[in-house]
């Protein structure tokens, strides 16, 4: 029996982009989510199967997949709502991808489910979208080119073009909530934590110097495992140059507020306000911007050694394309490992490069 691709959260903004991409590639995924009416409206025009499932009843999520199926989850925030899908995949032996940008969720998924998934022959690759495949690809190519000369790897995320009306409600809420979280970095052989936006880094993008603030990403978890010579890995966010100038003081204030009950309530209200009504930019708005990531690798002497750029479509379009291509690769048996893995460990660098190219993410010149 041919394995199926199941899109959980299919009626949400990211889920719809994944479904759209799969349909364009000739796939017929099973659509899943809470709303029977919403699923039917999305499925019927294409003659697609659909099935209701709710994270509050994990048995309904487990019922979505059989061994060897591919479960794509876009149901977030993942730290609150993502575990039902991850647990189901590991328990059943289904492959798994998700669209999370929450590094703490990825760490918890590894801790809870990796051994069980590996034992059941399942490959689970969380954060397989714009968060954090572009930086992983650029960083891995840089590390491979540098060989044993690797020192500090600095990865920057940028956009090219206008994002004025091109940010989803979920992204706005994530940015607001993230100000109170610590940034994970890899230094001196261990994972360490520091204040978000505690410093900035200047990158050169298309001939212009653009500054980005210290953020976080799953690159700090997975790249040191794939390239043991890396001395440090840091991830920076350069979407908004103006924000990079004030992000440091903002995170200092938000982390102070996070320590008291009244402050937590203020931050929760701010994140909810930032999220708005949800949804995201339409195809026309997405066409106005591109995604760009850069990896700068210093040698062990502290001097610049390698610089790698990758560029692809709009951040949301890219996420839909990557999840669709990743699901097809898992369905076709192209994974090279099992358990909860990073993109390089799951597909190998050559396989990941090919997969990313099919999604429109390619190596680029500065």
XYZ file of C-alpha atoms in Angstrom, residues 143 145-152 229-230 297-303 305-306:
20
model
C 31.136 24.350 7.052
C 33.743 24.204 2.258
C 35.829 25.277 5.262
C 36.662 21.734 6.331
C 38.699 21.616 9.544
C 39.312 25.387 9.436
C 35.900 26.082 10.983
C 35.547 28.607 13.784
C 32.513 30.829 14.511
C 34.840 21.431 14.126
C 32.451 24.349 14.535
C 32.227 31.322 8.838
C 35.401 32.553 10.494
C 38.481 30.359 10.549
C 40.047 29.254 13.809
C 42.273 32.347 13.578
C 39.184 34.564 13.732
C 39.503 35.782 10.145
C 37.036 32.086 5.762
C 33.799 31.308 3.898
